[in-house]
Tab-separated table of C-alpha atoms and ligand atoms in Angstrom:
chain	number	residue	atom	x	y	z
A	24	MET	CA	44.771	-65.330	145.056
A	25	ALA	CA	47.634	-67.723	145.543
A	26	LEU	CA	48.866	-65.869	148.613
A	27	LYS	CA	49.065	-68.221	151.549
A	28	ASN	CA	46.410	-67.483	154.161
A	29	PHE	CA	44.981	-64.627	152.092
A	30	ASP	CA	41.560	-64.840	153.738
A	31	ALA	CA	43.080	-65.090	157.198
A	32	MET	CA	45.319	-62.070	156.522
A	33	ILE	CA	42.420	-59.974	155.227
A	34	ASP	CA	40.526	-60.947	158.360
A	35	LYS	CA	43.422	-59.811	160.595
A	36	TYR	CA	43.719	-56.587	158.601
A	37	ALA	CA	40.008	-55.869	159.043
A	38	GLU	CA	40.162	-56.595	162.769
A	39	LEU	CA	43.097	-54.180	163.164
A	40	ILE	CA	41.327	-51.472	161.143
A	41	VAL	CA	38.099	-51.744	163.146
A	42	LYS	CA	39.716	-52.038	166.602
A	43	VAL	CA	42.780	-49.773	166.372
A	44	GLY	CA	42.234	-47.659	163.240
A	45	LEU	CA	38.570	-46.692	163.293
A	46	ASN	CA	37.864	-47.851	166.835
A	47	VAL	CA	34.206	-48.306	165.898
A	48	GLN	CA	31.949	-47.599	168.866
A	49	ALA	CA	28.750	-49.399	169.764
A	50	GLY	CA	25.842	-47.446	168.301
A	51	GLN	CA	27.925	-45.848	165.526
A	52	ARG	CA	27.164	-46.040	161.850
A	53	LEU	CA	30.142	-46.689	159.572
A	54	SER	CA	30.390	-45.274	156.039
A	55	ILE	CA	32.946	-46.814	153.694
A	56	ASN	CA	34.145	-44.868	150.666
A	57	GLY	CA	37.021	-44.777	148.201
A	58	LYS	CA	39.379	-42.189	146.739
A	59	SER	CA	37.846	-42.129	143.250
A	60	PHE	CA	36.075	-39.181	141.610
A	61	THR	CA	32.752	-40.437	142.977
A	62	ARG	CA	34.182	-41.646	146.301
A	63	GLY	CA	33.279	-45.251	145.529
A	64	VAL	CA	35.323	-48.258	146.602
A	65	PRO	CA	36.581	-50.147	143.520
A	66	LEU	CA	35.080	-53.631	143.362
A	67	ASN	CA	38.410	-55.298	144.179
A	68	GLY	CA	38.028	-53.842	147.681
A	69	ALA	CA	35.112	-56.176	148.387
A	70	PRO	CA	36.975	-58.822	150.451
A	71	LEU	CA	38.256	-56.139	152.832
A	72	VAL	CA	34.912	-54.329	153.005
A	73	ARG	CA	33.084	-57.534	153.931
A	74	ALA	CA	35.586	-58.426	156.657
A	75	VAL	CA	35.458	-54.888	158.053
A	76	ALA	CA	31.638	-55.085	158.115
A	77	LYS	CA	31.901	-58.246	160.210
A	78	TYR	CA	34.145	-56.686	162.860
A	79	ALA	CA	32.244	-53.378	162.812
A	80	TYR	CA	28.936	-55.119	163.529
A	81	GLN	CA	30.617	-57.202	166.232
A	82	ALA	CA	31.780	-53.937	167.792
A	83	GLY	CA	28.168	-52.764	167.865
A	84	ALA	CA	27.958	-50.697	164.664
A	85	THR	CA	24.294	-50.156	163.836
A	86	LEU	CA	24.796	-49.845	160.078
A	87	VAL	CA	27.706	-50.305	157.659
A	88	ASP	CA	27.008	-48.394	154.444
A	89	VAL	CA	29.300	-48.740	151.415
A	90	LEU	CA	29.692	-46.534	148.346
A	91	TRP	CA	30.847	-48.762	145.490
A	92	ASP	CA	32.533	-47.877	142.259
A	93	ASP	CA	34.126	-49.528	139.270
A	94	THR	CA	37.184	-48.090	137.580
A	95	GLU	CA	36.199	-49.535	134.175
A	96	THR	CA	32.931	-47.595	134.322
A	97	ALA	CA	34.834	-44.398	135.127
A	98	ILE	CA	37.051	-45.075	132.088
A	99	GLN	CA	33.928	-45.275	129.855
A	100	ARG	CA	33.044	-41.782	131.027
A	101	PHE	CA	36.440	-40.397	130.035
A	102	LYS	CA	36.175	-42.130	126.668
A	103	HIS	CA	32.602	-41.355	125.694
A	104	ALA	CA	30.833	-38.779	127.891
A	105	PRO	CA	30.103	-35.297	126.479
A	106	ARG	CA	33.288	-33.262	126.854
A	107	ASP	CA	31.470	-30.467	128.685
A	108	SER	CA	29.862	-32.758	131.288
A	109	PHE	CA	32.800	-33.356	133.628
A	110	ASP	CA	31.588	-30.943	136.273
A	111	GLU	CA	28.553	-33.234	136.785
A	112	TYR	CA	28.713	-34.782	140.245
A	113	PRO	CA	26.612	-37.323	142.166
A	114	THR	CA	26.145	-34.921	145.066
A	115	TRP	CA	24.122	-37.394	147.147
A	116	ARG	CA	27.300	-39.395	147.713
A	117	THR	CA	29.332	-36.726	149.482
A	118	LYS	CA	26.199	-35.311	151.143
A	119	GLY	CA	25.540	-38.756	152.578
A	120	LEU	CA	29.104	-39.101	153.833
A	121	ALA	CA	28.967	-35.658	155.463
A	122	GLU	CA	25.561	-36.392	157.013
A	123	ASN	CA	26.853	-39.596	158.581
A	124	ALA	CA	29.942	-37.818	159.937
A	125	LYS	CA	27.837	-34.984	161.311
A	126	ASN	CA	25.546	-37.448	163.078
A	127	GLY	CA	28.442	-39.112	164.878
A	128	GLY	CA	29.260	-41.845	162.371
A	129	ALA	CA	32.718	-43.206	161.550
A	130	LEU	CA	34.317	-43.162	158.097
A	131	MET	CA	36.648	-45.622	156.423
A	132	THR	CA	38.370	-44.768	153.154
A	133	ILE	CA	39.970	-47.459	151.020
A	134	TYR	CA	42.735	-46.564	148.608
A	135	ALA	CA	42.347	-49.146	145.857
A	136	GLU	CA	43.174	-47.234	142.678
A	137	ASP	CA	45.742	-48.009	140.024
A	138	PRO	CA	48.138	-45.070	139.849
A	139	GLY	CA	48.139	-43.381	136.461
A	140	THR	CA	44.776	-44.848	135.345
A	141	PHE	CA	43.701	-41.528	133.834
A	142	ASP	CA	47.085	-40.430	132.457
A	143	GLU	CA	46.064	-41.249	128.884
A	144	PHE	CA	42.943	-39.042	128.948
A	145	ASP	CA	42.577	-35.307	128.367
A	146	GLN	CA	44.006	-33.786	131.552
A	147	ASP	CA	41.460	-30.941	131.436
A	148	LEU	CA	38.678	-33.502	131.833
A	149	VAL	CA	40.523	-35.254	134.653
A	150	ALA	CA	41.041	-31.888	136.346
A	151	ALA	CA	37.336	-31.015	135.962
A	152	ALA	CA	36.255	-34.323	137.523
A	153	GLN	CA	38.781	-33.864	140.330
A	154	ARG	CA	37.618	-30.294	140.962
A	155	ALA	CA	33.959	-31.362	141.141
A	156	MET	CA	34.868	-34.047	143.681
A	157	VAL	CA	37.021	-31.762	145.838
A	158	GLN	CA	34.323	-29.051	145.873
A	159	ASN	CA	31.586	-31.504	146.787
A	160	MET	CA	33.770	-33.027	149.498
A	161	ASP	CA	34.223	-29.677	151.224
A	162	PRO	CA	31.530	-30.085	153.947
A	163	LEU	CA	33.017	-33.467	154.859
A	164	SER	CA	36.607	-32.176	154.612
A	165	GLN	CA	35.767	-29.399	157.046
A	166	LEU	CA	34.285	-31.830	159.573
A	167	LEU	CA	37.368	-34.004	159.109
A	168	SER	CA	39.910	-31.243	159.696
A	169	ALA	CA	37.866	-30.120	162.726
A	170	ASN	CA	38.321	-33.693	164.041
A	171	HIS	CA	34.570	-34.177	164.319
A	172	PHE	CA	34.617	-37.955	163.834
A	173	ASN	CA	36.817	-41.051	163.897
A	174	TRP	CA	38.105	-42.163	160.505
A	175	CYS	CA	40.738	-44.379	158.955
A	176	LEU	CA	42.431	-44.503	155.550
A	177	VAL	CA	43.862	-47.836	154.415
A	178	ALA	CA	44.932	-49.441	151.154
A	179	MET	CA	43.903	-52.517	149.213
A	180	PRO	CA	46.369	-53.662	146.535
A	181	THR	CA	45.277	-53.895	142.895
A	182	VAL	CA	47.043	-55.620	139.994
A	183	GLY	CA	47.709	-52.292	138.231
A	184	TRP	CA	49.198	-50.799	141.385
A	185	ALA	CA	51.242	-53.939	142.123
A	186	LYS	CA	52.739	-53.892	138.614
A	187	LYS	CA	53.936	-50.326	139.190
A	188	VAL	CA	55.710	-51.345	142.386
A	189	TYR	CA	56.989	-54.699	141.060
A	190	PRO	CA	57.224	-54.246	137.263
A	191	GLU	CA	59.596	-57.230	136.965
A	192	LEU	CA	56.991	-59.732	138.258
A	193	SER	CA	53.975	-61.354	136.582
A	194	ASP	CA	50.537	-59.914	137.405
A	195	GLU	CA	49.798	-62.581	139.958
A	196	ASP	CA	53.239	-62.543	141.596
A	197	ALA	CA	53.259	-58.742	141.722
A	198	LEU	CA	49.863	-58.663	143.441
A	199	GLU	CA	51.009	-61.298	145.899
A	200	ALA	CA	54.222	-59.381	146.622
A	201	LEU	CA	52.353	-56.119	147.191
A	202	PHE	CA	49.840	-57.759	149.521
A	203	GLU	CA	52.703	-59.260	151.481
A	204	THR	CA	54.437	-55.890	151.722
A	205	VAL	CA	51.289	-54.021	152.746
A	206	PHE	CA	50.488	-56.617	155.406
A	207	GLN	CA	54.051	-56.435	156.729
A	208	LEU	CA	54.111	-52.617	156.839
A	209	CYS	CA	50.810	-52.746	158.725
A	210	ARG	CA	52.525	-55.098	161.212
A	211	LEU	CA	50.149	-57.964	160.424
A	212	ASP	CA	53.106	-60.361	160.316
A	213	GLN	CA	53.488	-59.922	164.086
A	214	ASP	CA	51.930	-62.485	166.432
A	215	ASP	CA	49.709	-59.859	167.982
A	216	PRO	CA	49.259	-56.961	165.546
A	217	VAL	CA	47.058	-55.008	167.942
A	218	ALA	CA	49.769	-55.117	170.635
A	219	ALA	CA	52.484	-54.289	168.074
A	220	TRP	CA	50.491	-51.205	167.097
A	221	GLU	CA	50.146	-50.117	170.728
A	222	ASP	CA	53.971	-50.165	171.054
A	223	HIS	CA	54.394	-48.281	167.799
A	224	ILE	CA	51.789	-45.663	168.766
A	225	ALA	CA	53.590	-45.093	172.092
A	226	THR	CA	56.950	-44.520	170.350
A	227	LEU	CA	55.468	-41.988	167.939
A	228	HIS	CA	53.629	-40.275	170.791
A	229	LYS	CA	56.921	-39.679	172.663
A	230	ARG	CA	58.366	-37.964	169.581
A	231	SER	CA	55.367	-35.740	168.973
A	232	GLN	CA	55.210	-34.760	172.655
A	233	TYR	CA	58.885	-33.752	172.655
A	234	LEU	CA	58.391	-31.528	169.610
A	235	SER	CA	55.172	-29.984	170.975
A	236	GLU	CA	56.994	-29.005	174.157
A	237	LYS	CA	59.802	-27.386	172.146
A	238	GLN	CA	57.394	-24.927	170.463
A	239	TYR	CA	59.892	-24.026	167.713
A	240	SER	CA	58.979	-20.820	165.917
A	241	ALA	CA	60.205	-22.300	162.630
A	242	LEU	CA	61.953	-25.279	161.061
A	243	HIS	CA	64.841	-24.896	158.649
A	244	LEU	CA	65.100	-27.786	156.199
A	245	THR	CA	68.056	-28.432	153.923
A	246	ALA	CA	68.775	-31.204	151.410
A	247	PRO	CA	69.902	-31.250	147.777
A	248	GLY	CA	67.444	-28.940	145.994
A	249	THR	CA	65.789	-27.910	149.244
A	250	ASP	CA	66.533	-24.933	151.469
A	251	VAL	CA	63.426	-23.624	153.155
A	252	THR	CA	62.339	-22.005	156.389
A	253	LEU	CA	58.824	-22.952	157.447
A	254	GLY	CA	57.245	-20.883	160.213
A	255	MET	CA	55.210	-22.590	162.906
A	256	PRO	CA	52.316	-20.788	164.606
A	257	ALA	CA	52.237	-20.166	168.368
A	258	GLY	CA	50.330	-22.943	170.129
A	259	HIS	CA	50.970	-25.530	167.416
A	260	ILE	CA	50.689	-29.157	168.413
A	261	TRP	CA	52.621	-32.096	166.966
A	262	GLU	CA	50.346	-35.076	166.476
A	263	SER	CA	51.066	-38.677	165.635
A	264	ALA	CA	49.285	-41.952	164.998
A	265	ARG	CA	46.551	-41.757	167.630
A	266	ILE	CA	44.206	-38.797	167.758
A	267	ILE	CA	41.146	-38.337	169.955
A	268	SER	CA	38.080	-37.126	168.065
A	269	GLN	CA	36.046	-34.231	169.442
A	270	PRO	CA	33.408	-36.646	170.783
A	271	GLY	CA	36.269	-38.473	172.576
A	272	VAL	CA	37.021	-41.548	170.461
A	273	PRO	CA	40.753	-42.390	170.098
A	274	TYR	CA	41.497	-43.492	166.529
A	275	VAL	CA	44.395	-43.950	164.105
A	276	ALA	CA	43.630	-42.102	160.858
A	277	ASN	CA	46.234	-43.735	158.607
A	278	MET	CA	47.415	-47.322	158.439
A	279	PRO	CA	50.327	-47.599	158.078
A	280	THR	CA	51.647	-44.444	159.740
A	281	GLU	CA	55.193	-43.491	160.695
A	282	GLU	CA	54.916	-39.695	160.848
A	283	VAL	CA	54.748	-36.981	163.482
A	284	PHE	CA	53.023	-33.955	161.996
A	285	SER	CA	52.000	-30.419	162.735
A	286	MET	CA	50.930	-27.328	160.843
A	287	GLY	CA	53.038	-24.702	159.126
A	288	HIS	CA	52.266	-21.001	159.516
A	289	ARG	CA	50.161	-20.003	156.499
A	290	SER	CA	52.114	-16.798	155.890
A	291	ILE	CA	55.668	-17.766	156.879
A	292	ALA	CA	57.528	-19.920	154.375
A	293	ASP	CA	60.545	-18.853	152.374
A	294	GLY	CA	62.779	-20.852	150.091
A	295	THR	CA	62.601	-23.802	147.742
A	296	VAL	CA	61.650	-27.430	148.217
A	297	THR	CA	62.328	-30.225	145.757
A	298	ALA	CA	60.192	-33.351	145.827
A	299	THR	CA	62.098	-36.576	146.406
A	300	MET	CA	59.316	-38.808	145.037
A	301	PRO	CA	56.673	-38.519	142.326
A	302	LEU	CA	53.160	-37.646	143.483
A	303	SER	CA	49.988	-39.436	142.377
A	304	TYR	CA	47.242	-36.788	142.352
A	305	GLY	CA	43.773	-38.059	141.444
A	306	GLY	CA	45.396	-40.857	139.461
A	307	THR	CA	47.835	-38.553	137.586
A	308	MET	CA	51.567	-38.858	138.257
A	309	ILE	CA	53.428	-35.579	138.825
A	310	GLU	CA	57.187	-36.094	138.531
A	311	ASP	CA	60.463	-34.224	139.110
A	312	PHE	CA	58.866	-31.222	140.698
A	313	GLY	CA	59.539	-28.448	143.165
A	314	VAL	CA	57.993	-25.254	144.509
A	315	THR	CA	59.354	-21.952	145.774
A	316	PHE	CA	57.728	-19.997	148.615
A	317	LYS	CA	57.840	-16.347	149.486
A	318	ASP	CA	56.007	-14.979	152.534
A	319	GLY	CA	54.128	-18.246	152.874
A	320	LYS	CA	52.864	-18.455	149.307
A	321	VAL	CA	54.043	-20.531	146.342
A	322	VAL	CA	55.478	-18.014	143.874
A	323	ASP	CA	56.985	-20.513	141.450
A	324	TYR	CA	56.605	-24.192	140.616
A	325	LYS	CA	57.877	-26.599	138.027
A	326	ALA	CA	57.507	-30.254	137.136
A	327	GLY	CA	59.185	-32.532	134.621
A	328	LYS	CA	55.865	-34.327	134.059
A	329	ASN	CA	52.256	-33.144	134.469
A	330	GLU	CA	53.178	-29.623	135.524
A	331	LYS	CA	49.647	-28.568	134.600
A	332	THR	CA	48.139	-30.896	137.215
A	333	LEU	CA	50.534	-29.484	139.802
A	334	GLY	CA	49.485	-25.954	138.828
A	335	ASP	CA	45.786	-26.915	138.979
A	336	PHE	CA	45.825	-27.723	142.649
A	337	ILE	CA	48.283	-24.995	143.619
A	338	GLU	CA	45.989	-22.433	141.974
A	339	ARG	CA	42.728	-23.987	143.247
A	340	ASP	CA	42.309	-21.300	145.932
A	341	ASP	CA	44.457	-19.041	148.106
A	342	GLY	CA	45.138	-21.747	150.692
A	343	SER	CA	46.248	-24.380	148.196
A	344	SER	CA	49.421	-22.370	147.561
A	345	ARG	CA	50.302	-22.337	151.280
A	346	VAL	CA	51.666	-24.947	153.680
A	347	GLY	CA	49.070	-26.793	155.766
A	348	GLU	CA	51.156	-29.636	157.183
A	349	ILE	CA	54.737	-30.429	158.073
A	350	ALA	CA	55.479	-34.082	158.801
A	351	LEU	CA	58.684	-35.732	159.953
A	352	VAL	CA	59.526	-39.349	159.185
A	353	PRO	CA	62.965	-40.847	159.854
A	354	HIS	CA	64.780	-42.497	156.976
A	355	SER	CA	64.999	-45.638	159.144
A	356	SER	CA	61.206	-46.083	159.010
A	357	PRO	CA	60.294	-49.554	157.710
A	358	ILE	CA	58.599	-48.034	154.648
A	359	ALA	CA	61.723	-46.072	153.686
A	360	GLN	CA	63.859	-49.138	154.368
A	361	SER	CA	61.740	-51.231	152.008
A	362	GLY	CA	63.423	-49.087	149.334
A	363	LYS	CA	60.233	-49.188	147.280
A	364	LEU	CA	58.405	-46.369	145.629
A	365	PHE	CA	54.701	-47.150	146.153
A	366	PHE	CA	53.115	-44.568	143.814
A	367	ASN	CA	50.578	-44.129	146.600
A	368	THR	CA	50.666	-41.252	149.079
A	369	LEU	CA	49.508	-43.336	152.044
A	370	PHE	CA	52.711	-45.368	151.782
A	371	ASP	CA	55.140	-42.913	150.240
A	372	GLU	CA	54.326	-40.168	152.775
A	373	ASN	CA	55.300	-42.559	155.534
A	374	ALA	CA	58.697	-43.134	153.966
A	375	ALA	CA	59.887	-39.531	154.016
A	376	CYS	CA	59.488	-36.098	155.543
A	377	HIS	CA	56.743	-34.269	153.695
A	378	ILE	CA	54.715	-31.120	153.569
A	379	ALA	CA	51.162	-30.616	152.422
A	380	LEU	CA	49.847	-27.671	150.490
A	381	GLY	CA	46.342	-26.710	151.560
A	382	ARG	CA	44.162	-27.296	154.585
A	383	ALA	CA	45.759	-27.611	158.021
A	384	TYR	CA	44.384	-29.991	160.631
A	385	ARG	CA	42.607	-28.119	163.423
A	386	THR	CA	43.974	-30.641	165.926
A	387	CYS	CA	47.450	-29.257	165.263
A	388	MET	CA	46.655	-26.019	167.098
A	389	GLN	CA	45.603	-25.518	170.701
A	390	GLY	CA	41.879	-24.709	170.647
A	391	GLY	CA	41.897	-25.009	166.846
A	392	GLU	CA	38.892	-27.339	166.698
A	393	THR	CA	36.502	-24.725	168.080
A	394	MET	CA	37.931	-21.624	166.363
A	395	SER	CA	35.944	-19.905	163.634
A	396	GLU	CA	37.592	-19.947	160.219
A	397	GLU	CA	38.627	-16.291	160.687
A	398	GLU	CA	40.173	-17.029	164.091
A	399	PHE	CA	42.019	-20.046	162.728
A	400	ILE	CA	43.449	-18.040	159.828
A	401	ALA	CA	44.410	-15.173	162.139
A	402	ALA	CA	46.298	-17.676	164.325
A	403	GLY	CA	48.317	-18.840	161.293
A	404	GLY	CA	46.173	-21.823	160.285
A	405	ASN	CA	45.577	-22.555	156.619
A	406	VAL	CA	42.226	-23.305	155.001
A	407	SER	CA	41.669	-24.681	151.502
A	408	LEU	CA	39.617	-27.156	149.510
A	409	GLU	CA	42.861	-29.071	148.982
A	410	HIS	CA	45.275	-31.005	151.169
A	411	VAL	CA	48.025	-32.523	149.033
A	412	ASP	CA	51.058	-34.164	150.637
A	413	PHE	CA	54.329	-34.496	148.804
A	414	MET	CA	57.645	-35.915	149.878
A	415	ILE	CA	60.773	-33.847	150.352
A	416	GLY	CA	62.742	-36.015	152.800
A	417	SER	CA	65.680	-38.323	152.211
A	418	ASP	CA	68.782	-39.598	153.975
A	419	LYS	CA	70.354	-36.257	153.048
A	420	MET	CA	67.885	-34.055	154.883
A	421	ASP	CA	68.977	-31.923	157.848
A	422	ILE	CA	66.425	-30.054	159.943
A	423	ASP	CA	66.990	-27.407	162.588
A	424	GLY	CA	64.356	-26.142	164.981
A	425	ILE	CA	64.491	-22.389	165.493
A	426	THR	CA	63.738	-21.430	169.084
A	427	ALA	CA	61.774	-18.349	170.165
A	428	ASP	CA	65.083	-16.468	170.615
A	429	GLY	CA	66.259	-17.385	167.128
A	430	GLU	CA	68.703	-20.137	168.039
A	431	ALA	CA	68.991	-23.235	165.856
A	432	GLU	CA	68.800	-26.700	167.435
A	433	PRO	CA	69.294	-29.932	165.501
A	434	VAL	CA	66.088	-31.934	165.001
A	435	MET	CA	67.222	-34.246	162.193
A	436	ARG	CA	70.595	-35.064	160.673
A	437	LYS	CA	70.881	-37.138	157.509
A	438	GLY	CA	67.228	-38.035	157.786
A	439	GLU	CA	67.319	-39.276	161.397
A	440	PHE	CA	66.024	-37.673	164.596
A	441	THR	CA	68.726	-36.282	166.854
A	442	PHE	CA	66.726	-36.797	170.055
B	21	ZN	ZN1	51.262	-36.390	156.657
B	22	ZN	ZN1	48.726	-34.789	154.932
């Protein structure tokens, strides 16, 4: 890596992740996984994993356990494995992750995949592998949405990813440019990144508090191709960067993060939304797409590319066709201002307002963490195996908050907050 101070930057990144992101506690175990079909971290994540291990042990972690993977090996499977074997799953991996989370451990997830890696393979096989992973992840996903443990999702650039973002550069220059951008968007170019994050967290917290106090009954979103009313359940909470886990550990789940987010009402959504960015789902790019809701449920969807993949997750279960998250991000956010499409949800979702189909976060409803599934659903909360974010915001988006007595108040105009 030709990047100046690469090792020093990785070290700073790891320190920020352990101290502000995960906030690893003395006595905690830390599991590290990836976003792949088997939850392994691709081998190029090693420099970050090692640096994180250092800071985690310094913080008193009793064990740092890593699930590794190798994209090339996964490709051999898609090329040569029996065509009917793609529901096979290494269940010990997700069982182990869930066991650690249940026992009070922390979890770090590293996004280090090339977008579109599996585009060239039979999409039925990709869908089968994705389905097996999502199903096996369910116990962990449930603990996660119940806010049972502290976790953090971060990214580690790869050459394939960098070339998507900077196609005009050579492999090496593209990788260097993407590292630089990621470090900058994570505020690692600041003298004191930890202090810079504290300021940022405070700003986001003010926004989410304001919206929580408003208790809008719905949001009305309009932009070219989008005109939708999304209901919000009584007692919803707007969250932002810092969340406190049930056992009481404050943590930041995504780095970077620019959003304030809450939950939509699972049975109140009417109208059409058009995505403003492509979506990378399990390594497959879905492009030029939109969905139409009626009474909370997707009744129609279309995509210019990989419509089948879009349909696969929408039709996964009842909840995957309903809204689980509404997130607001101003167009002036540094990620939007970079003007780049990252082909990676962690970055792209922090550049634009988005919604997620599928599971809602229990933290977004008062008392949600301790409700039974039936109670949560009855209160308007959505449950699903899936949680898929996609971007609908732009500098042309207007949002009104609808008050309890049906009046509309401006929340965003041309992609910026009005308050
Ligand atoms: Zn979000
Ligand atoms: Zn989300």
